[in-house]
Amino acid sequence: MTYQDKTDTTEAQAVAAPVLELEGITVAYPRYGESDHVALDAVDLKIRRGEIVGLVGETGAGKTLLTRTVMGAIPGGGEHTSGAMRYNGTPFTDLPDDKSPVRPAKDIALIVSNPRRELNPVLTVGQQIVNVIRHHLGLSEKEARARAVDMLRAVAIPDPESRMDAWPHELSGGMAQRVVIAIALSCDPGLVISDDATSALDVTVQLQVLNLMKEMVAGSETAALIITRDIAITAHYCDRVVILYKGEVVEEAPRDAFFDRPHHPYSINLLAAFAHSPALREAWWDVPPLADGTRPACRFADRCARRQPRCVSEAPALRDCGAGRRVRCHYPVEAGT
Amino acid sequence: MQILRYILKRLLFVIPQMLGILFISFFLIKLIPGDPAVLMLGPNATADAVAKLRAEMGLDLPVFQQFMIYLGNVLQGDLGMSWQSARPVLSDLMTRFPATLELVTLSLLLAVVIGLGLGIASAMRPRGAVRKAANYYGLLSGAIPDFWLALVFIFVFYTLLGWAPAPLGRYSIMLIPPQTITGSVLVDSLITGRFDVFMSALSHLALPVLTLGLVNAGPILKATQSSMDRALGSDFIAYARMNGLPRRMIRRQALRAALPNIITIISVLYSFTIGAAVLVEIVFGWGGAGQYAVAGVLNSDLNPVLGFVIFSAVLSLIVYLIVDLLYFALDPRTRG
Amino acid sequence: MTLLSVQDLVKHFPVSGSSKLVKALNGVTFEIERGETFSLVGESGSGKTTVGRAVVGLIEATSGAIVFDGKPMSWKRNIRSPELRGRIQFVFQEPGESFNPREPVAAAMIEPLKYLGMNRSDRDRRLAEVLELIRMPMATAMKLPDDLSPGMLQRAAVGRAIITRPDLVVLDEPTSALDPTARAEIVDLLISVQKKMETAYLFISHDLSTVRFLTDRICVMYLGSVMETGPAEKVFLDPRHPYSVGLMASVLLPHPSLKTPERMKLEGEIPSPLDLPPGCPLASRCPLVEPACRERMPLPEYPQPKHLVHCINHHKLERADVVSDRFETFHTLSDRILRQGLPERVA
């Protein structure tokens, strides 16, 4: 196979301390007269230096919530009830707090999904980059401006000097996305999180932006977390894949191993969405419903083609299966089964 | 260049707008029952005398013709006579309108300081004590009538405590009036070096400005709070936060985004208060333009009313033009 | 037999406060046969949505003609004429927005029948038929839109579209707002509905991997012009327009071995449809561009029967070596993965 060129470096890096370490992150939303809605349940995640990790989940999986939890901006009254977050070994809780030891944009930077809505409409592109650079790096206005122009050039924006004075509404979606990438990388962060950053782009532009992101990360030894609902992106741009379902990690594996043999039935369901044979897809997807009122212990049991009685009564734990793989399933699909 | 063209275009539009405003107010006022000729001559006048005066005043002509005559006069700068004051309306308004403007401008400045300050502070800390206080204040200021508040202030600060001067006009009647230059007593007394008048005017302004300022701060506070809330909840502020920008920069960016809404409210309040300050003017014996117009309505004295309409319409149009230019300056998207 | 014929369709939108025109469509021509799926693909600004809206009569074209079942449609009027009513239906991109949040989806689904003057018992019978076809229990259909997942709502939207037994359904990005699994479910549903009802689809999408599943013929659009039209397998396996090649090459497939091909990468951004220069709209991004391309739009050429290309250099793209289709390779790969681990009852 020709696509295993990255394996060696990944093993070498495994020794280094993780850039980001999430341990048992749990976020709950209190509900009136009911038990809390646990939107993220004990999520563990480690990202090592120079590594690109793909986090895949569909609507409601909690992938954006995880980003927001890391960035210290949990929306809508949710509470970070337990778990620890560490950046290069330094624990942190509330990133945007001015006293936090780990600083957003400088240490952990975010690339957002809808740049035309996230850029301030009344500030020029240049002002927005300069603001971030000046605040975090303490440069003078002139130095910050020079650095901002360099960043715009680095993300392949044509004529960066004049683009500095452009307003966000004058940019196309692809251009705005590049500006956001430039902001994210302007202070040499140790980790870049991309939250569905390319889903709103046209396919040809999406490819350009993804390639750019990969180059920038590789060139600067930055680690990256690519959060997406499109599993195809992770196949080409990530070293490791983590699958999130209803707030839980259900599978984690090195990329090539994952795509050769996904273990968790949900991972297979995700792949099936791209498959061409409707009959096979239906076999995985058409699951007889559970009896009314049953609340299965395994969160995926109601959609699982491999469901057994045990799945309804006993919640599976996230099991280590060696070679850097973990799976949360009583009956995973393993090679030869 | 583009801005200049825009301003010219806007000013051209002022002509039909003014015509429309005049036309509508003229006919509306004519609908009010009451014959000025009867009121001028008193209850004992003969029918012949009344008819003669009516003919002199042109009141026997068809209404549309009356309007055309009035319009012709206005175009020559003649706003007619007020039969109550027996003086030209233009000169009456030249003294009275600045009095109202001075009062309203200062009141709104106070209202902006209170409203903006409380609004921003309460939006930045949605669970803080300021927020609670501001919410009560917003509720109260909407419920309390301005003239009542004025009366309370007079009772407390003049009658009980004696801190404020008697509510009789813009400065002490014992003083010789300063030369009129701008019409604003504060400015004129400063220019002419009349510090006695200046201090007196200041103390006379205190209570009415406080009254109108406190009442008008309510809507500004509400508008600031809600548009700051929206701005702070917007995606780009969340993004700025997640870029680790400091709190004061976040506040500035949010305020910048909220400003167009706040300016709109202030401009509407300003145009509205010119007329709505009349009750407070009466309580303080201010001698302002609103008072003048209301007396005109009550006594079928048509010309002062129309004169007031013209003055406040021009003022509103200027205010709205300034607001549009501010939008231009604030939001690059409107510059197309 | 031709069901719908779109002839030289042009649509220019005026820009408010300016004398400029957004040239959304610049002479689009294609035909749809009875019962087939015809896909319009392209990126934002390609005009594919505008075509769909013109076909259902939501907008009036600047010039050109649309002939449905032999009858020319004079824009807004005839689409509502009794003989056309209910024969063309529409499914929108955002499932939530096309349902009234205050009434059950079933009520919305039978709405089109009311305008056909159908009585109540017939309506109910038709509803039951359609619910069975889209495999939605009546209890689900009686819920409010807010209580359904986006995938379920889009299922209901498909049901509403086919309830009048139309000849043609225009599907405007019906799957773009959905998660990949819900997306594939809708595609499977559309295929099974078509098998039973022989409805023709005009499928509008930017998502080529979805189009690949269900289309008979495909039309690639760019900035308001048709670049290439042909049978799906031809256009996917042997695209002859540089834009189609670039577009196909940009599709990511979920397997690390299926890398995106290096050939014909389209650099740069899509230009604005305001004041397009004459000539081929791709000229600014095309690696094969020649001076002639900038002078006028290339005339249609047919490298193979029924395969139309607007490119003077299409022969340069003919593949000497038959490169294996990435989509086919993925088919094999994914089938291998899906076959393993299936429970006994289905395997």
Short mmCIF file of N, CA and C in Angstrom, two decimals, chain B residues 13-29 67 71 306 308-317:
data_model
loop_
_atom_site.label_atom_id
_atom_site.label_comp_id
_atom_site.label_asym_id
_atom_site.label_seq_id
_atom_site.Cartn_x
_atom_site.Cartn_y
_atom_site.Cartn_z
N PHE B 13 -34.48 66.23 -1.78
CA PHE B 13 -35.70 65.57 -1.34
C PHE B 13 -36.43 66.35 -0.26
N VAL B 14 -35.69 67.23 0.41
CA VAL B 14 -36.28 68.00 1.50
C VAL B 14 -37.45 68.84 0.98
N ILE B 15 -37.34 69.34 -0.27
CA ILE B 15 -38.38 70.23 -0.80
C ILE B 15 -39.75 69.54 -0.86
N PRO B 16 -39.86 68.41 -1.57
CA PRO B 16 -41.18 67.75 -1.57
C PRO B 16 -41.62 67.31 -0.17
N GLN B 17 -40.65 66.89 0.65
CA GLN B 17 -41.02 66.47 2.01
C GLN B 17 -41.65 67.63 2.78
N MET B 18 -41.02 68.79 2.70
CA MET B 18 -41.54 69.97 3.41
C MET B 18 -42.92 70.34 2.88
N LEU B 19 -43.07 70.30 1.55
CA LEU B 19 -44.37 70.63 0.96
C LEU B 19 -45.45 69.71 1.52
N GLY B 20 -45.12 68.43 1.54
CA GLY B 20 -46.09 67.44 2.02
C GLY B 20 -46.45 67.70 3.48
N ILE B 21 -45.43 67.94 4.29
CA ILE B 21 -45.66 68.17 5.72
C ILE B 21 -46.55 69.40 5.91
N LEU B 22 -46.21 70.48 5.19
CA LEU B 22 -47.00 71.72 5.31
C LEU B 22 -48.45 71.50 4.90
N PHE B 23 -48.59 70.84 3.76
CA PHE B 23 -49.91 70.60 3.20
C PHE B 23 -50.78 69.86 4.21
N ILE B 24 -50.24 68.76 4.73
CA ILE B 24 -51.04 67.94 5.65
C ILE B 24 -51.34 68.72 6.93
N SER B 25 -50.32 69.41 7.49
CA SER B 25 -50.59 70.10 8.76
C SER B 25 -51.57 71.27 8.55
N PHE B 26 -51.47 71.93 7.41
CA PHE B 26 -52.38 73.04 7.15
C PHE B 26 -53.84 72.57 7.19
N PHE B 27 -54.09 71.47 6.49
CA PHE B 27 -55.49 71.02 6.43
C PHE B 27 -55.95 70.42 7.74
N LEU B 28 -55.04 69.75 8.42
CA LEU B 28 -55.42 69.17 9.72
C LEU B 28 -55.80 70.29 10.69
N ILE B 29 -55.01 71.36 10.67
CA ILE B 29 -55.30 72.45 11.60
C ILE B 29 -56.62 73.12 11.25
N PHE B 67 -54.19 78.06 1.40
CA PHE B 67 -52.92 77.33 1.52
C PHE B 67 -51.89 77.89 0.54
N LEU B 71 -48.38 79.50 1.41
CA LEU B 71 -47.17 78.92 0.85
C LEU B 71 -46.32 80.01 0.20
N LEU B 306 -48.23 76.44 12.49
CA LEU B 306 -47.56 76.05 11.25
C LEU B 306 -46.07 76.40 11.31
N PHE B 308 -44.21 76.43 13.91
CA PHE B 308 -43.56 75.41 14.74
C PHE B 308 -43.35 74.13 13.93
N VAL B 309 -44.40 73.77 13.16
CA VAL B 309 -44.28 72.55 12.34
C VAL B 309 -43.11 72.69 11.39
N ILE B 310 -42.99 73.86 10.74
CA ILE B 310 -41.90 74.05 9.78
C ILE B 310 -40.55 73.93 10.50
N PHE B 311 -40.41 74.60 11.62
CA PHE B 311 -39.15 74.56 12.35
C PHE B 311 -38.78 73.14 12.77
N SER B 312 -39.75 72.45 13.36
CA SER B 312 -39.36 71.11 13.85
C SER B 312 -39.17 70.13 12.70
N ALA B 313 -39.90 70.34 11.58
CA ALA B 313 -39.69 69.46 10.44
C ALA B 313 -38.28 69.63 9.90
N VAL B 314 -37.87 70.89 9.75
CA VAL B 314 -36.51 71.13 9.24
C VAL B 314 -35.50 70.49 10.19
N LEU B 315 -35.71 70.68 11.48
CA LEU B 315 -34.79 70.11 12.45
C LEU B 315 -34.72 68.58 12.32
N SER B 316 -35.91 67.96 12.24
CA SER B 316 -35.93 66.49 12.12
C SER B 316 -35.19 66.05 10.87
N LEU B 317 -35.44 66.76 9.78
CA LEU B 317 -34.79 66.34 8.53
C LEU B 317 -33.28 66.46 8.66
#
